[in-house]
Coordinates of C-alpha atoms in Angstrom, one line a residue:
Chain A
X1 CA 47.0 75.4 103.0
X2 CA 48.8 76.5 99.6
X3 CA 52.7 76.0 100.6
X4 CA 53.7 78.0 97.5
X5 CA 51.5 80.7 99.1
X6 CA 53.8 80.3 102.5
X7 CA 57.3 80.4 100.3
X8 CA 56.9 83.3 98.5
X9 CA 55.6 85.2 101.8
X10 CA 58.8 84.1 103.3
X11 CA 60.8 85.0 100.7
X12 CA 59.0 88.7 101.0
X13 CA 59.7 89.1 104.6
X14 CA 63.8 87.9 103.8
X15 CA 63.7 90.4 101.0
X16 CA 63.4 93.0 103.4
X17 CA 66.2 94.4 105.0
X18 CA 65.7 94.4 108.4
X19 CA 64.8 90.7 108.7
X20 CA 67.6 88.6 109.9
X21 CA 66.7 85.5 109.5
X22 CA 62.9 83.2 109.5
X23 CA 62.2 80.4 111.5
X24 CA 60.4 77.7 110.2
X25 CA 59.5 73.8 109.2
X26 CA 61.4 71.5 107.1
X27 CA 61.3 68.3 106.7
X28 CA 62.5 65.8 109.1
X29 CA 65.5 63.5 108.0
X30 CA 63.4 60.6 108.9
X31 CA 59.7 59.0 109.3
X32 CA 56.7 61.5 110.4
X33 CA 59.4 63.8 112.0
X34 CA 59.1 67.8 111.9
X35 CA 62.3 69.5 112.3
X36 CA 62.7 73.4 112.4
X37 CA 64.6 75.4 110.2
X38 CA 66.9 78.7 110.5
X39 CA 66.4 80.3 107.1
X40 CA 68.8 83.2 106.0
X41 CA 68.3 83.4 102.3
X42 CA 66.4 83.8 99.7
X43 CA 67.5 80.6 97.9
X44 CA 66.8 78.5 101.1
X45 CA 62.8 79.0 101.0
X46 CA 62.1 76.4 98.9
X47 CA 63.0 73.6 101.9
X48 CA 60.3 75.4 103.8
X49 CA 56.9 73.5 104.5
X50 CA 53.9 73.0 107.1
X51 CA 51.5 70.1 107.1
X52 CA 49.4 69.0 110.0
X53 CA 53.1 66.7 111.6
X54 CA 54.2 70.1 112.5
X55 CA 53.4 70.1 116.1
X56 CA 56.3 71.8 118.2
X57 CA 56.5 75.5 118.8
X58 CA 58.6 77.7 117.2
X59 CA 58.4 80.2 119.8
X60 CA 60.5 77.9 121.8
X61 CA 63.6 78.6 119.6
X62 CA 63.5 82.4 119.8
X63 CA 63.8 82.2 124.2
X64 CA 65.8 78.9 124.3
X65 CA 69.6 78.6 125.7
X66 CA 72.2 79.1 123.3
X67 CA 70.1 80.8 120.8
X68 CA 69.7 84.4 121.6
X69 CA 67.5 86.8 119.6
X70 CA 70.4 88.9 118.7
X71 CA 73.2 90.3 121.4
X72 CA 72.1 93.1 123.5
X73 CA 74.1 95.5 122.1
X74 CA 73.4 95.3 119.1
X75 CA 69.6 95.2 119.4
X76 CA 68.9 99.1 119.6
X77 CA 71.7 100.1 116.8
X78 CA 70.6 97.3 114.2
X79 CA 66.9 96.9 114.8
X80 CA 67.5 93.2 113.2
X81 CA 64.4 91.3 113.0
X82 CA 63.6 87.6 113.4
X83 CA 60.9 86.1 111.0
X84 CA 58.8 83.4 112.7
X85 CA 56.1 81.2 111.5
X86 CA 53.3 80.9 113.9
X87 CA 50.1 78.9 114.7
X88 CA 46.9 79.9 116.6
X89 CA 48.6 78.4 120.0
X90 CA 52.1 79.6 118.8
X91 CA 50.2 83.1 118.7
X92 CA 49.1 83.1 122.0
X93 CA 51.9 82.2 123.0
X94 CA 53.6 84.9 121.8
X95 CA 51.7 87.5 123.5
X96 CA 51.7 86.1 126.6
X97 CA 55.5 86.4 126.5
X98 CA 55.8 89.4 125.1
X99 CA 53.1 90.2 128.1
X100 CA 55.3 89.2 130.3
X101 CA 58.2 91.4 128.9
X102 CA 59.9 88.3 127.8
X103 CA 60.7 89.2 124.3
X104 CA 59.6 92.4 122.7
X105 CA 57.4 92.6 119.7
X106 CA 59.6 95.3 117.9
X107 CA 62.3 92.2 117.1
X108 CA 59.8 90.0 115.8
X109 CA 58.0 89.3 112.2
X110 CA 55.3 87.1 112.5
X111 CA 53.8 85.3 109.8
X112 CA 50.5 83.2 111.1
X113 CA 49.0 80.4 109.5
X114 CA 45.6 79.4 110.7
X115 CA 45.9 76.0 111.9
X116 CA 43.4 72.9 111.5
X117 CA 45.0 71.1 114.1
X118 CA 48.0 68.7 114.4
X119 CA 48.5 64.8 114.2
X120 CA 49.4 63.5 117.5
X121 CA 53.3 61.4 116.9
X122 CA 52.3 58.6 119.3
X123 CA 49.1 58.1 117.2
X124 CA 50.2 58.2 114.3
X125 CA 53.5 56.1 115.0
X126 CA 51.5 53.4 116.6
X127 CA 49.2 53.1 113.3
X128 CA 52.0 53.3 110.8
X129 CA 54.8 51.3 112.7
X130 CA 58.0 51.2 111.1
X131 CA 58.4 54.0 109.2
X132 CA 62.3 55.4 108.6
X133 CA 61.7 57.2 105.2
X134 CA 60.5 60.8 104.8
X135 CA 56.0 61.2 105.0
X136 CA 54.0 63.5 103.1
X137 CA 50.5 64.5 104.9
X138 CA 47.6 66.2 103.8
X139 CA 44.7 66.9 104.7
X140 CA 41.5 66.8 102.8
X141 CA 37.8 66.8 103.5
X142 CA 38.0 65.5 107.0
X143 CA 40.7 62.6 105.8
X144 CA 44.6 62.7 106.5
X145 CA 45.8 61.5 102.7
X146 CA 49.2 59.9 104.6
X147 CA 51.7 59.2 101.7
X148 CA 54.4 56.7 102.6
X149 CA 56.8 55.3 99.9
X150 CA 54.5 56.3 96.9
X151 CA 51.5 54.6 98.7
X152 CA 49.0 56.4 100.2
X153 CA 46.9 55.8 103.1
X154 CA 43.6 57.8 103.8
X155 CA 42.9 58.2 107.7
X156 CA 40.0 59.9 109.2
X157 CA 41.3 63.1 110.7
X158 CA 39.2 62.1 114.5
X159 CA 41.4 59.3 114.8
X160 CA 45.2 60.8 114.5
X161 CA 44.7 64.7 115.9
X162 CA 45.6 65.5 119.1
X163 CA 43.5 65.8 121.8
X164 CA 44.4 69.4 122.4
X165 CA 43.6 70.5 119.0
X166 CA 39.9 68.4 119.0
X167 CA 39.3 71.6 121.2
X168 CA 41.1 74.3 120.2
X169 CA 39.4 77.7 120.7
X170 CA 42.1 80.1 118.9
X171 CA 42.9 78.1 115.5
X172 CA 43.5 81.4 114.0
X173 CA 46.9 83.4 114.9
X174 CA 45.5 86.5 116.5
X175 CA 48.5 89.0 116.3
X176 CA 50.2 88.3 113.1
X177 CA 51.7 90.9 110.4
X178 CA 50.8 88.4 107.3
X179 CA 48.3 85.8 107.7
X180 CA 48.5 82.8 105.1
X181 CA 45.2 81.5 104.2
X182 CA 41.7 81.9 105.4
X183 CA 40.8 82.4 108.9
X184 CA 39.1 79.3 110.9
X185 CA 37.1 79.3 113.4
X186 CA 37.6 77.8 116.7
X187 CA 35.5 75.5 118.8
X188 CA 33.9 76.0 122.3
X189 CA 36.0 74.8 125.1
X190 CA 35.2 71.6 127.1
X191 CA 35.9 70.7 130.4
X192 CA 34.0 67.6 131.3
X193 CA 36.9 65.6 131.7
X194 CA 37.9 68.2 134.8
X195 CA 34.8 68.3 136.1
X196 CA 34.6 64.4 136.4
X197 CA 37.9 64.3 138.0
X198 CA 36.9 67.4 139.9
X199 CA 33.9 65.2 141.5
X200 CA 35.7 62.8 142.8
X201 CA 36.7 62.4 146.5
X202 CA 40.6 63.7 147.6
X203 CA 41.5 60.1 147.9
X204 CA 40.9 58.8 144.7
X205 CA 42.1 62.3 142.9
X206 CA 44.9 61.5 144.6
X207 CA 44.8 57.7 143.6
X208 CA 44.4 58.9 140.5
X209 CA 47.7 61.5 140.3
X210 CA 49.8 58.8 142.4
X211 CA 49.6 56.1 139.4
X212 CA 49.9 59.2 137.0
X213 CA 53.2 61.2 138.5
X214 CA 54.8 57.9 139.8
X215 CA 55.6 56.7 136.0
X216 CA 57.0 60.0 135.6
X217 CA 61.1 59.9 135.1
X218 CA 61.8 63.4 135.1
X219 CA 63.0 64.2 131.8
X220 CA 61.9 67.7 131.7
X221 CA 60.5 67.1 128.4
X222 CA 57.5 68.7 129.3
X223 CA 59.2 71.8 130.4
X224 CA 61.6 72.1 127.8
X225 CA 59.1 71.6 125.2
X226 CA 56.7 74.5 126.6
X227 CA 56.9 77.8 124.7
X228 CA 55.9 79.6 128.2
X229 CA 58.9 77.7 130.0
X230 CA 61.2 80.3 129.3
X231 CA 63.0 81.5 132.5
X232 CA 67.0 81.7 132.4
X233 CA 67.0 80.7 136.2
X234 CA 64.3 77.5 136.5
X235 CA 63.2 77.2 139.8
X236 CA 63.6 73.4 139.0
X237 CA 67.5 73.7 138.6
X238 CA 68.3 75.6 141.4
X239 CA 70.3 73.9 144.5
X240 CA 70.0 77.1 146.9
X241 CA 67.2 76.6 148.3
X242 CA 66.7 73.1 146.5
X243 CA 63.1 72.9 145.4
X244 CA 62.7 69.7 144.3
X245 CA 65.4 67.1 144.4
X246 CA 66.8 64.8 141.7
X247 CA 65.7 62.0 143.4
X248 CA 62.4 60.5 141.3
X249 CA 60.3 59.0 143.7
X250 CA 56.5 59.8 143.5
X251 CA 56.5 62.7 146.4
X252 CA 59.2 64.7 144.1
X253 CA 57.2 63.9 141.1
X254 CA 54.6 65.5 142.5
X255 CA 56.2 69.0 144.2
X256 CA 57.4 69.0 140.3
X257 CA 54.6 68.8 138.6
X258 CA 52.9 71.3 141.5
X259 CA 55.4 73.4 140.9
X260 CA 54.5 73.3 136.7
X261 CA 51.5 73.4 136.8
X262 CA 51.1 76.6 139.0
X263 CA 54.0 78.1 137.3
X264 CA 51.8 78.2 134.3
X265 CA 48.6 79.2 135.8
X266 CA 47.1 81.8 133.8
X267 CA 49.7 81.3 131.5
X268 CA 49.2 77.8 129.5
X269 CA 47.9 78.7 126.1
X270 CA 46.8 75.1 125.6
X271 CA 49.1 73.8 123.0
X272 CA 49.3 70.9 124.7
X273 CA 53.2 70.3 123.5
X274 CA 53.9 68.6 127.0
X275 CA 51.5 66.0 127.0
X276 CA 52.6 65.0 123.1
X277 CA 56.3 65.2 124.6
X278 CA 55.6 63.2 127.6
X279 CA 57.5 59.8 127.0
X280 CA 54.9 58.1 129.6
X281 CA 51.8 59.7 128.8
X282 CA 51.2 61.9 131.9
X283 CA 47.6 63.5 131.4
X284 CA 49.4 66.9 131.5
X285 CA 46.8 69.0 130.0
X286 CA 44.5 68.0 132.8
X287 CA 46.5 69.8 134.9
X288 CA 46.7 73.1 133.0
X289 CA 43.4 73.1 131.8
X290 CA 41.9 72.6 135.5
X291 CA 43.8 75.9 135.8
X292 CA 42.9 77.6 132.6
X293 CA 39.0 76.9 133.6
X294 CA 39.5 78.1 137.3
X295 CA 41.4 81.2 136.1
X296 CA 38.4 82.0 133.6
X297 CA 35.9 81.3 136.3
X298 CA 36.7 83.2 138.9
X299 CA 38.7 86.0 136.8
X300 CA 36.9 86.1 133.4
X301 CA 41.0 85.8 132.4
X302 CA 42.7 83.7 129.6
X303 CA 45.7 84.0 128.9
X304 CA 47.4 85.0 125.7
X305 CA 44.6 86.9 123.8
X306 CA 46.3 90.0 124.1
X307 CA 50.2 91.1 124.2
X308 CA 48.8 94.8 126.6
X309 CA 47.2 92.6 128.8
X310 CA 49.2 92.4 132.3
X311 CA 49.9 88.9 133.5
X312 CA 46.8 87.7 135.8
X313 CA 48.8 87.1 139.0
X314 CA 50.6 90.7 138.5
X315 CA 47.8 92.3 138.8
X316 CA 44.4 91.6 140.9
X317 CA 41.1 93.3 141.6
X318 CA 39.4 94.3 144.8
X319 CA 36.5 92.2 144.3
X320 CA 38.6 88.9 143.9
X321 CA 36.6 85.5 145.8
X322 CA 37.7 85.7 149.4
X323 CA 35.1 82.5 150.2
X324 CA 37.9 81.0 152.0
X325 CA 39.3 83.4 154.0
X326 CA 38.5 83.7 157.6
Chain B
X1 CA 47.4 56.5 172.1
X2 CA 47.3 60.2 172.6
X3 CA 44.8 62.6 170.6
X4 CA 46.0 63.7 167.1
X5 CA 47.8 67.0 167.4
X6 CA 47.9 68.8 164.2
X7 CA 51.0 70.7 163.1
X8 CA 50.3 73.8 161.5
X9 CA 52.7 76.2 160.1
X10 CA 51.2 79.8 160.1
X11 CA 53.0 82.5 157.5
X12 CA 52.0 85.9 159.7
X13 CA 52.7 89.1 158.1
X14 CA 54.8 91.6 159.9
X15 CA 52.8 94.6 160.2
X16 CA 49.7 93.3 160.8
X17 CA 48.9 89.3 162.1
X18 CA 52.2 88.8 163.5
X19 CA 51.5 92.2 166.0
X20 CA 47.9 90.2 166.2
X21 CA 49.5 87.3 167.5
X22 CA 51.9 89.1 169.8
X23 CA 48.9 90.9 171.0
X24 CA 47.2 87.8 171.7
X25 CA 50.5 87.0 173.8
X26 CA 50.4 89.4 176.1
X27 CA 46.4 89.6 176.7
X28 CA 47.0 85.8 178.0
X29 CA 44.3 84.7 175.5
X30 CA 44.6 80.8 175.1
X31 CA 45.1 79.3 171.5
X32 CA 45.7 76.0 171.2
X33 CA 49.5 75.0 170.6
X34 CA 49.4 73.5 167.6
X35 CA 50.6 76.5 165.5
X36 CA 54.4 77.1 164.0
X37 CA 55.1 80.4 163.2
X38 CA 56.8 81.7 160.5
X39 CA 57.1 85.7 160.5
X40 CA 57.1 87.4 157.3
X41 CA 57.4 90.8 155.7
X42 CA 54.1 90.4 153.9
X43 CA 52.0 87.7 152.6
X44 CA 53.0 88.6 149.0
X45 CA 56.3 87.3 150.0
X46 CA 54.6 83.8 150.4
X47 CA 55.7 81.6 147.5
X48 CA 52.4 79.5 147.4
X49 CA 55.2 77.0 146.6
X50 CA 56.1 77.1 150.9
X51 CA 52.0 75.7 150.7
X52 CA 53.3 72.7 149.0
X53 CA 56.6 72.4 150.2
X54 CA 55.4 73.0 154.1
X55 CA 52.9 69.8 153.4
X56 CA 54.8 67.5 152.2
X57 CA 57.7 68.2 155.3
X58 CA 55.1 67.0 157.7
X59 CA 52.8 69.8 158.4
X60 CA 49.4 69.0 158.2
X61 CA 47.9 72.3 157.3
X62 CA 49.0 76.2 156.7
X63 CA 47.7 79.3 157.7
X64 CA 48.8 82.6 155.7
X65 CA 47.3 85.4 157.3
X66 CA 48.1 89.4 156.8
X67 CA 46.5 92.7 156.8
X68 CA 42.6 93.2 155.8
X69 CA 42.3 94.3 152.3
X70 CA 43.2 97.7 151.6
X71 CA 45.4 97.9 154.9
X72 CA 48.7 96.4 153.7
X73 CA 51.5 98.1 155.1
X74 CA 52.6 97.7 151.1
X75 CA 49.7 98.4 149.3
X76 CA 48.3 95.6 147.7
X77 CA 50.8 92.3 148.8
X78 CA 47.7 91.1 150.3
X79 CA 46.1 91.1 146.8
X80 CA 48.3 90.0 145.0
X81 CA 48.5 86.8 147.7
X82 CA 44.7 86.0 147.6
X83 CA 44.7 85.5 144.0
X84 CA 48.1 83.5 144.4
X85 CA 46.3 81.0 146.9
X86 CA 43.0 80.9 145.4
X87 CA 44.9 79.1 142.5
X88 CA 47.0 77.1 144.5
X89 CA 44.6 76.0 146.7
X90 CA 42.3 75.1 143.8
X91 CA 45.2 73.4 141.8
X92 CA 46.0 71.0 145.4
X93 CA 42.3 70.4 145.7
X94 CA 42.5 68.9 141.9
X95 CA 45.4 67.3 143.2
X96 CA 43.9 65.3 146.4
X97 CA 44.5 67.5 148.9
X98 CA 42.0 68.2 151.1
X99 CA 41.9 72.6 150.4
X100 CA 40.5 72.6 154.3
X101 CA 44.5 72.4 155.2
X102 CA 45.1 75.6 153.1
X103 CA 44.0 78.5 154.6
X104 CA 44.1 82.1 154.6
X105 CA 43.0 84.5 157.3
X106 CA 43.1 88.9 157.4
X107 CA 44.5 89.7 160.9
X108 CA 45.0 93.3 162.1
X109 CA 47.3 94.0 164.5
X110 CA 44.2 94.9 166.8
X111 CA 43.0 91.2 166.4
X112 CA 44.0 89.0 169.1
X113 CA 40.7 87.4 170.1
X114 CA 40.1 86.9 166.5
X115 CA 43.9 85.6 165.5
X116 CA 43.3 82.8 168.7
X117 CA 39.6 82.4 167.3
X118 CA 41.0 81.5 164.0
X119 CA 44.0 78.7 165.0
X120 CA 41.4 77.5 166.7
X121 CA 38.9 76.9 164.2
X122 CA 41.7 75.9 161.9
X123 CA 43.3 73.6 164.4
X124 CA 39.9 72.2 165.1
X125 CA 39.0 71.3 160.8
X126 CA 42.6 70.2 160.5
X127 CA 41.7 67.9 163.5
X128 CA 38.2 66.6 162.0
X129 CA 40.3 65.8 158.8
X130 CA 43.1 64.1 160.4
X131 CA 46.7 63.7 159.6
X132 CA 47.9 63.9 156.2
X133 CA 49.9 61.0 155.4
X134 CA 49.9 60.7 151.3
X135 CA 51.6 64.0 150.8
X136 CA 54.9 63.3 153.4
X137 CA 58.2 62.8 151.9
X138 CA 58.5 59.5 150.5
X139 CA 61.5 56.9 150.4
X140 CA 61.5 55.2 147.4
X141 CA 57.5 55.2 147.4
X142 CA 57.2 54.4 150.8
X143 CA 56.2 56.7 153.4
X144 CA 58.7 57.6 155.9
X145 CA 58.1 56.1 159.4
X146 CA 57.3 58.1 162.2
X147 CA 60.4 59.6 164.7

């Protein structure tokens, strides 16, 4: 993707008048880090970049704590707008929220970049140990050209992308005002891996989630890093009634990662930004794409493909599966 | 030692099972014991998080049951639950849990034979599968010991 292409689009959408201010990628202050950045001027753009290390969500930054679109009352008077770079996930994202009613698409500017997939941090960091000093990336004819202190490295894509992005379905940002560069198409989805697991007998699925959730230490990285975990109140936090306790010890580890995984049932857009997070490598995706095939099995639902769409679990239909009930 | 009892907590929906199960009551219609019953407005109330939470403080299986479809005293909490439970039950299945322990029943108030019919099919499955012992609260990893 041209980034001088992606500069002068920002700098379009800050020339206008109504755009507060664009959230984006810079550079990281050290090794294959990504950081996001708040841009406000015109003279700013030029720190602005994308490359296939740019794997959070910058949805995350327009509902997180402490950073509020713009104060209430200010919001009909103004009309400020927020610029905001987004990928094929980042776009389904989006309209699941704004779905939701979580954010609404008259404050936003969206500028969508079709994605070819990101490199996964642990991957990478794990091949290229050691690295403090700033990383270029590009990638070219199935090779990740990996520049680090004037050398370069060339790395066959298949063995640095994430898993997630292997299978993407939605590379290309599907509600975007300005898309930057040419539309990609996505691949089939796969579930083999579920319907392995799926196979199995209870005991060993649970065998199998007891030496999984037991490592887990409860940062909330998972959470936190979610564009869908948005809610001011999180169920997790509260201490009246107390959901799940602080405690970790594998039977809370698992009424928490229950209690995520329903939460986003019919609602994970399959960015797969908890698993990368995930400090012990929890098979998180599992988990939310078990749910993302059930909802499109027994729903014909996925979530995300449209911002009029109601959220599946506000809504239902008569002839819902009722196998079950007596 | 004594037979396995199971403990069942039952979510019953005011309008509809809960009358069901006071109507079984007072025809003397025997059910076996085995049920706990917690009365609710409607089953749209249920958090399918009490599914989970209800497990793994010692019950060994759940029953939500409310009106038929189409007879909820507010309009569509009974649809809105199915769809809740199909998932959850689906996501505990993935999980290990045996989705015979999760179930879900439509009760009319009319319904007594049927509401003792169904705890005691449930009781009986519940029975067949036994008590479920990996999903009570742990200590430190280790189950807690009985009493």
């Amino acid at each position: 993707m041209d980034i001088q292409k992606l500069r002068d689009e920002a700098k379009r959408a800050l020339g206008r008048k109504e755009i507060e201010y664009l959230i984006g990628y810079k550079k990281g202050s050290y090794g294959f880090r990504i950081s996001p950045c708040f841009i406000e001027t015109k003279e700013e753009v030029d720190q602005l970049t994308f490359s296939p290390l740019c794997s959070l969500s910058l949805v995350n930054y327009l509902t997180i704590e402490g950073k509020p679109l713009l104060p209430a009352d200010e919001k009909k008077s103004k009309a400020k707008k927020v610029a905001l770079l987004v990928r094929g996930c980042d776009s389904r994202a989006l309209n699941q929220i704004i779905a939701e009613g979580g954010i609404s698409p008259d404050q936003l500017y969206v500028i969508g970049i079709p994605c070819s997939g990101v490199i996964d941090l642990k991957k990478i960091e794990a091949r290229f140990p050691h690295t403090p000093d700033p990383v270029d990336v590009v990638e070219e004819n199935g090779n990740y050209i990996i520049t680090i202190n004037d050398q370069s490295h060339t790395v066959p894509v298949d063995e640095l992308k994430a898993e997630t992005c292997k299978t993407c379905q939605y590379p290309t940002p599907l509600t975007c005002k300005k898309l930057i560069g040419d539309k990609r198409a996505g691949n089939p989805p796969q579930y083999e891996d579920i319907q392995i697991l799926e196979a199995q007998p209870p005991e060993e699925k649970w065998q199998f989630w007891q030496n999984q959730f037991s490592r887990c230490i409860r940062c909330y990285a998972c959470r936190n890093s979610c564009p869908l975990c948005y809610c001011d109140g999180c169920i997790l936090e509260k201490l009246k009634p107390q959901w799940v306790k602080r405690s970790v010890d594998t039977n809370e580890n698992f009424m928490f990662h229950i209690t995520r995984a329903f939460h986003l049932a019919g609602r994970c857009i399959s960015c797969g930004e908890c698993e990368r997070v995930c400090p012990v490598d929890i098979p998180l995706m599992k988990l939310n794409r078990k749910m993302e095939k059930d909802v499109k099995e027994l729903f014909d639902f996925e979530a995300g493909l449209d911002p009029e769409v109601k959220p599946l679990l506000n809504t239902f239909a008569i002839e819902d599966p009722e196998d079950f009930i007596l | 030692m004594s037979e396995f009892e199971p403990n069942i907590v039952a979510f019953l929906c005011n309008w509809c099972s809960y009358a069901g199960a006071d109507l079984t009551g007072t025809t003397r219609t025997h059910y076996p014991p085995t049920v706990k019953v917690i009365r609710v407005m409607c089953t749209g109330r249920v958090n399918p998080l009490f599914v989970a939470q209800v497990l793994r403080t010692g019950a060994d299986g759940v029953l939500i049951s409310g009106c038929h479809p189409g007879e909820c005293h507010y309009m569509k909490g009974n649809f809105l639950a199915r769809r809740r439970f199909i998932i959850m039950r689906n996501l505990l299945e993935f999980i290990g849990i045996d989705p015979q322990r999760i179930r879900m029943s439509w009760v009319s108030a009319s319904e007594g034979k049927k509401f003792a019919d169904v705890i005691t099919e449930v009781t009986e499955d519940i029975k067949k599968l036994g008590p479920l012992q990996s999903f009570k609260e742990n200590v430190n990893g280790h189950p807690k010991t009985e009493g």
